[in-house]
mmCIF file of C-alpha atoms in Angstrom:
data_model
loop_
_atom_site.group_PDB
_atom_site.id
_atom_site.type_symbol
_atom_site.label_atom_id
_atom_site.label_comp_id
_atom_site.label_asym_id
_atom_site.label_seq_id
_atom_site.Cartn_x
_atom_site.Cartn_y
_atom_site.Cartn_z
ATOM 1 C CA UNK D 132 5.851 -47.536 30.807
ATOM 2 C CA UNK D 133 3.680 -46.079 33.548
ATOM 3 C CA UNK D 134 2.977 -42.358 33.639
ATOM 4 C CA UNK D 135 4.572 -41.156 36.871
ATOM 5 C CA UNK D 136 3.126 -37.633 36.672
ATOM 6 C CA UNK D 137 -0.089 -36.796 38.518
ATOM 7 C CA UNK D 138 -3.191 -36.074 36.483
ATOM 8 C CA UNK D 139 -3.145 -32.346 37.177
ATOM 9 C CA UNK D 140 0.340 -32.018 35.666
ATOM 10 C CA UNK D 141 -0.695 -33.856 32.512
ATOM 11 C CA UNK D 142 -3.764 -31.636 32.221
ATOM 12 C CA UNK D 143 -1.618 -28.546 32.732
ATOM 13 C CA UNK D 144 0.778 -29.603 29.960
ATOM 14 C CA UNK D 145 -2.155 -30.323 27.651
ATOM 15 C CA UNK D 146 -3.682 -26.936 28.461
ATOM 16 C CA UNK D 147 -0.418 -25.095 27.691
ATOM 17 C CA UNK D 148 0.002 -26.943 24.377
ATOM 18 C CA UNK D 149 -3.586 -26.221 23.313
ATOM 19 C CA UNK D 150 -3.243 -22.577 24.346
ATOM 20 C CA UNK D 151 -0.012 -22.245 22.378
ATOM 21 C CA UNK D 152 -1.601 -23.740 19.275
ATOM 22 C CA UNK D 153 -4.601 -21.442 19.633
ATOM 23 C CA UNK D 154 -2.530 -18.263 19.877
ATOM 24 C CA UNK D 155 -0.226 -19.282 17.033
ATOM 25 C CA UNK D 156 -3.131 -20.163 14.713
ATOM 26 C CA UNK D 157 -3.653 -16.541 13.488
ATOM 27 C CA UNK D 158 -0.305 -16.760 11.691
ATOM 28 C CA UNK D 159 -1.926 -19.263 9.311
ATOM 29 C CA UNK D 160 -4.287 -16.574 8.008
ATOM 30 C CA UNK D 161 -2.661 -14.447 5.271
ATOM 31 C CA UNK D 162 -3.338 -10.705 5.296
ATOM 32 C CA UNK D 163 -5.365 -9.010 2.564
ATOM 33 C CA UNK D 164 -3.773 -6.239 0.537
ATOM 34 C CA UNK D 165 -5.574 -3.033 1.453
ATOM 35 C CA UNK D 166 -5.663 0.738 1.081
ATOM 36 C CA UNK D 167 -6.110 2.946 4.153
ATOM 37 C CA UNK D 168 -7.502 6.473 3.716
ATOM 38 C CA UNK D 169 -7.765 9.151 6.388
ATOM 39 C CA UNK D 170 -7.941 12.910 6.821
ATOM 40 C CA UNK D 171 -6.397 14.580 9.848
ATOM 41 C CA UNK D 172 -8.771 17.547 9.579
ATOM 42 C CA UNK D 173 -12.092 15.853 8.819
ATOM 43 C CA UNK D 174 -14.053 12.797 9.860
ATOM 44 C CA UNK D 175 -14.683 10.162 7.238
ATOM 45 C CA UNK D 176 -18.225 9.994 5.862
ATOM 46 C CA UNK D 177 -20.354 7.882 3.556
ATOM 47 C CA UNK D 178 -19.745 10.518 0.879
ATOM 48 C CA UNK D 179 -16.005 9.803 1.116
ATOM 49 C CA UNK D 180 -16.694 6.082 0.812
ATOM 50 C CA UNK D 181 -18.824 6.688 -2.274
ATOM 51 C CA UNK D 182 -16.074 8.809 -3.848
ATOM 52 C CA UNK D 183 -13.477 6.098 -3.221
ATOM 53 C CA UNK D 184 -15.726 3.389 -4.641
ATOM 54 C CA UNK D 185 -16.489 5.513 -7.710
ATOM 55 C CA UNK D 186 -12.767 6.047 -8.354
ATOM 56 C CA UNK D 187 -12.059 2.320 -8.143
ATOM 57 C CA UNK D 188 -14.990 1.404 -10.362
ATOM 58 C CA UNK D 189 -13.934 3.988 -12.952
ATOM 59 C CA UNK D 190 -10.434 2.465 -12.977
ATOM 60 C CA UNK D 191 -11.968 -1.031 -13.238
ATOM 61 C CA UNK D 192 -10.236 -2.246 -10.085
ATOM 62 C CA UNK D 193 -11.837 -5.141 -8.209
ATOM 63 C CA UNK D 194 -12.213 -4.538 -4.484
ATOM 64 C CA UNK D 195 -14.133 -5.929 -1.523
ATOM 65 C CA UNK D 196 -14.626 -5.455 2.188
ATOM 66 C CA UNK D 197 -14.912 -1.661 2.386
ATOM 67 C CA UNK D 198 -14.839 -0.669 6.058
ATOM 68 C CA UNK D 199 -15.019 2.831 7.505
ATOM 69 C CA UNK D 200 -15.446 4.778 10.709
ATOM 70 C CA UNK D 201 -14.926 8.401 11.709
ATOM 71 C CA UNK D 202 -11.139 8.070 11.471
ATOM 72 C CA UNK D 203 -10.454 6.076 8.323
ATOM 73 C CA UNK D 204 -11.640 4.080 5.329
ATOM 74 C CA UNK D 205 -10.117 0.699 4.537
ATOM 75 C CA UNK D 206 -10.562 -1.056 1.202
ATOM 76 C CA UNK D 207 -9.483 -4.669 0.716
ATOM 77 C CA UNK D 208 -8.186 -5.788 -2.679
ATOM 78 C CA UNK D 209 -7.057 -8.952 -4.409
ATOM 79 C CA UNK D 210 -3.352 -8.828 -5.242
ATOM 80 C CA UNK D 211 -0.478 -6.386 -5.020
ATOM 81 C CA UNK D 212 -1.007 -5.033 -8.540
ATOM 82 C CA UNK D 213 -4.581 -4.010 -7.732
ATOM 83 C CA UNK D 214 -3.363 -2.475 -4.487
ATOM 84 C CA UNK D 215 -0.969 -0.100 -6.247
ATOM 85 C CA UNK D 216 -3.432 0.734 -9.007
ATOM 86 C CA UNK D 217 -6.049 1.486 -6.376
ATOM 87 C CA UNK D 218 -3.697 3.780 -4.461
ATOM 88 C CA UNK D 219 -3.044 5.820 -7.590
ATOM 89 C CA UNK D 220 -6.723 6.004 -8.565
ATOM 90 C CA UNK D 221 -7.820 7.070 -5.083
ATOM 91 C CA UNK D 222 -5.070 9.680 -4.724
ATOM 92 C CA UNK D 223 -6.079 11.261 -8.010
ATOM 93 C CA UNK D 224 -9.754 11.398 -7.001
ATOM 94 C CA UNK D 225 -9.219 13.008 -3.581
ATOM 95 C CA UNK D 226 -7.739 16.338 -2.522
ATOM 96 C CA UNK D 227 -4.315 16.715 -0.935
ATOM 97 C CA UNK D 228 -5.922 16.784 2.531
ATOM 98 C CA UNK D 229 -6.386 13.024 2.398
ATOM 99 C CA UNK D 230 -3.656 10.525 3.198
ATOM 100 C CA UNK D 231 -3.761 7.351 1.098
ATOM 101 C CA UNK D 232 -1.485 4.543 2.266
ATOM 102 C CA UNK D 233 -0.756 0.913 1.469
ATOM 103 C CA UNK D 234 -1.857 -1.423 4.214
ATOM 104 C CA UNK D 235 -2.246 -5.083 5.166
ATOM 105 C CA UNK D 236 -5.640 -6.054 6.616
ATOM 106 C CA UNK D 237 -5.863 -9.092 8.919
ATOM 107 C CA UNK D 238 -8.123 -11.998 8.025
ATOM 108 C CA UNK D 239 -8.001 -13.579 11.472
ATOM 109 C CA UNK D 240 -11.508 -14.666 12.574
ATOM 110 C CA UNK D 241 -13.271 -12.226 14.856
ATOM 111 C CA UNK D 242 -13.484 -14.642 17.768
ATOM 112 C CA UNK D 243 -9.707 -15.058 17.736
ATOM 113 C CA UNK D 244 -9.196 -11.293 17.732
ATOM 114 C CA UNK D 245 -11.691 -11.006 20.603
ATOM 115 C CA UNK D 246 -9.499 -13.178 22.855
ATOM 116 C CA UNK D 247 -6.344 -11.330 21.821
ATOM 117 C CA UNK D 248 -5.001 -13.949 19.428
ATOM 118 C CA UNK D 249 -3.347 -11.987 16.648
ATOM 119 C CA UNK D 250 -0.624 -12.463 14.079
ATOM 120 C CA UNK D 251 2.975 -12.053 15.116
ATOM 121 C CA UNK D 252 4.227 -8.634 14.050
ATOM 122 C CA UNK D 253 7.237 -9.426 11.898
ATOM 123 C CA UNK D 254 8.196 -5.812 11.282
ATOM 124 C CA UNK D 255 8.726 -4.057 7.988
ATOM 125 C CA UNK D 256 11.815 -6.030 7.018
ATOM 126 C CA UNK D 257 10.147 -9.415 7.334
ATOM 127 C CA UNK D 258 6.942 -8.199 5.666
ATOM 128 C CA UNK D 259 8.900 -7.062 2.621
ATOM 129 C CA UNK D 260 8.414 -3.369 3.353
ATOM 130 C CA UNK D 261 12.034 -2.524 2.620
ATOM 131 C CA UNK D 262 12.771 -5.548 0.474
ATOM 132 C CA UNK D 263 15.752 -6.987 2.348
ATOM 133 C CA UNK D 264 14.609 -10.608 2.280
ATOM 134 C CA UNK D 265 16.355 -12.661 -0.365
ATOM 135 C CA UNK D 266 13.231 -14.758 -0.939
ATOM 136 C CA UNK D 267 10.982 -11.771 -1.654
ATOM 137 C CA UNK D 268 9.188 -11.863 -4.969
ATOM 138 C CA UNK D 269 11.058 -9.439 -7.246
ATOM 139 C CA UNK D 270 7.999 -8.235 -9.121
ATOM 140 C CA UNK D 271 6.259 -7.313 -5.886
ATOM 141 C CA UNK D 272 9.415 -5.629 -4.601
ATOM 142 C CA UNK D 273 9.701 -3.493 -7.736
ATOM 143 C CA UNK D 274 6.020 -2.570 -7.556
ATOM 144 C CA UNK D 275 6.383 -1.461 -3.968
ATOM 145 C CA UNK D 276 9.490 0.531 -4.804
ATOM 146 C CA UNK D 277 7.805 2.354 -7.664
ATOM 147 C CA UNK D 278 4.718 3.014 -5.541
ATOM 148 C CA UNK D 279 6.986 4.650 -2.956
ATOM 149 C CA UNK D 280 8.606 6.675 -5.742
ATOM 150 C CA UNK D 281 5.174 7.818 -6.921
ATOM 151 C CA UNK D 282 4.255 9.062 -3.447
ATOM 152 C CA UNK D 283 7.598 10.835 -3.089
ATOM 153 C CA UNK D 284 7.273 12.514 -6.496
ATOM 154 C CA UNK D 285 3.820 13.741 -5.565
ATOM 155 C CA UNK D 286 5.089 15.135 -2.244
ATOM 156 C CA UNK D 287 8.089 16.914 -3.779
ATOM 157 C CA UNK D 288 6.060 18.586 -6.517
ATOM 158 C CA UNK D 289 3.400 19.615 -4.009
ATOM 159 C CA UNK D 290 6.034 21.183 -1.749
ATOM 160 C CA UNK D 291 7.526 23.078 -4.702
ATOM 161 C CA UNK D 292 4.036 24.167 -5.848
ATOM 162 C CA UNK D 293 4.538 22.649 -9.288
ATOM 163 C CA UNK D 294 1.165 21.734 -10.761
ATOM 164 C CA UNK D 295 0.640 18.510 -12.706
ATOM 165 C CA UNK D 296 -2.128 17.056 -14.807
ATOM 166 C CA UNK D 297 -1.712 13.686 -13.147
ATOM 167 C CA UNK D 298 0.883 11.139 -12.048
ATOM 168 C CA UNK D 299 0.442 7.492 -13.004
ATOM 169 C CA UNK D 300 2.254 4.244 -12.348
ATOM 170 C CA UNK D 301 2.093 2.935 -15.923
ATOM 171 C CA UNK D 302 3.752 -0.384 -15.177
ATOM 172 C CA UNK D 303 6.140 -1.858 -12.638
ATOM 173 C CA UNK D 304 9.080 0.218 -13.847
ATOM 174 C CA UNK D 305 7.522 3.366 -15.297
ATOM 175 C CA UNK D 306 6.094 6.561 -13.783
ATOM 176 C CA UNK D 307 4.366 9.075 -16.049
ATOM 177 C CA UNK D 308 4.043 12.693 -14.865
ATOM 178 C CA UNK D 309 1.872 14.985 -17.020
ATOM 179 C CA UNK D 310 2.070 18.792 -17.217
ATOM 180 C CA UNK D 311 0.125 21.540 -18.948
ATOM 181 C CA UNK D 312 3.256 23.316 -20.207
ATOM 182 C CA UNK D 313 6.951 22.785 -20.841
ATOM 183 C CA UNK D 314 8.029 25.217 -18.108
ATOM 184 C CA UNK D 315 6.339 23.205 -15.354
ATOM 185 C CA UNK D 316 7.877 20.018 -16.733
ATOM 186 C CA UNK D 317 11.334 21.579 -16.803
ATOM 187 C CA UNK D 318 10.992 22.853 -13.232
ATOM 188 C CA UNK D 319 9.789 19.455 -12.060
ATOM 189 C CA UNK D 320 12.610 17.628 -13.784
ATOM 190 C CA UNK D 321 15.169 19.882 -12.101
ATOM 191 C CA UNK D 322 13.662 19.161 -8.688
ATOM 192 C CA UNK D 323 13.363 15.409 -9.205
ATOM 193 C CA UNK D 324 16.666 14.511 -10.876
ATOM 194 C CA UNK D 325 18.787 14.579 -7.729
ATOM 195 C CA UNK D 326 16.134 12.842 -5.637
ATOM 196 C CA UNK D 327 15.786 9.807 -7.906
ATOM 197 C CA UNK D 328 19.245 8.764 -9.163
ATOM 198 C CA UNK D 329 17.968 5.239 -9.903
ATOM 199 C CA UNK D 330 15.424 6.500 -12.454
ATOM 200 C CA UNK D 331 15.938 7.485 -16.083
ATOM 201 C CA UNK D 332 14.172 10.683 -17.196
ATOM 202 C CA UNK D 333 12.765 11.348 -20.657
ATOM 203 C CA UNK D 334 10.587 14.147 -22.047
ATOM 204 C CA UNK D 335 7.814 13.634 -24.572
ATOM 205 C CA UNK D 336 4.550 15.214 -25.698
ATOM 206 C CA UNK D 337 1.153 13.582 -26.250
ATOM 207 C CA UNK D 338 -2.433 14.850 -26.473
ATOM 208 C CA UNK D 339 -1.379 18.473 -25.880
ATOM 209 C CA UNK D 340 0.355 17.488 -22.641
ATOM 210 C CA UNK D 341 4.016 17.701 -21.678
ATOM 211 C CA UNK D 342 5.044 14.380 -20.171
ATOM 212 C CA UNK D 343 8.007 13.403 -18.029
ATOM 213 C CA UNK D 344 8.681 9.653 -18.076
ATOM 214 C CA UNK D 345 10.598 8.241 -15.116
ATOM 215 C CA UNK D 346 11.753 4.667 -15.617
ATOM 216 C CA UNK D 347 13.537 2.323 -13.273
ATOM 217 C CA UNK D 348 16.871 1.214 -14.699
ATOM 218 C CA UNK D 349 17.190 -2.453 -15.575
ATOM 219 C CA UNK D 350 20.275 -3.051 -13.407
ATOM 220 C CA UNK D 351 18.569 -2.804 -10.021
#
């Protein structure tokens, strides 16, 4: 069958197809898990980078691709578990002036980014940020949920001026909040109970510290 279309139309169709493939290609590149650190009052410096790297090395967390400028530091990590462990380690090593957030770092080649070819923004729901997708990996969803809980616990206790000796995400379903005395633990428990109805609270003592365990219930 003869092609009845003029050459310029065939070339135009070919051009549109190639262009479409080019601009959809970035979606084939999976994002890296990352941590983003910034400080609204100060510019980031090499000293901040060194402090972040020291915290990660002390916690024995593998990381790569540290990038920083005056506004922020971004650390790339392998896997969701390392991402949450890194967030906790960095938060504990920095002062409250710093904001430490979970992030996804693009792996799209630089030349694609230069021509404006980027990944389609699926939004939080489709990225698993609020865990509404039925196909989401449950372990990752629980980890993200507990990481959010950790950040919220830290914020509430900071607002109420209740001092801790550290807050750790022990495993996917367990937060451990440490205090120097029983009074601080009791005050914290009173503040947190109503804010986290899905968590079970338990007091215990270890190594001269007063600990509040917050565990996710099994029937989530």
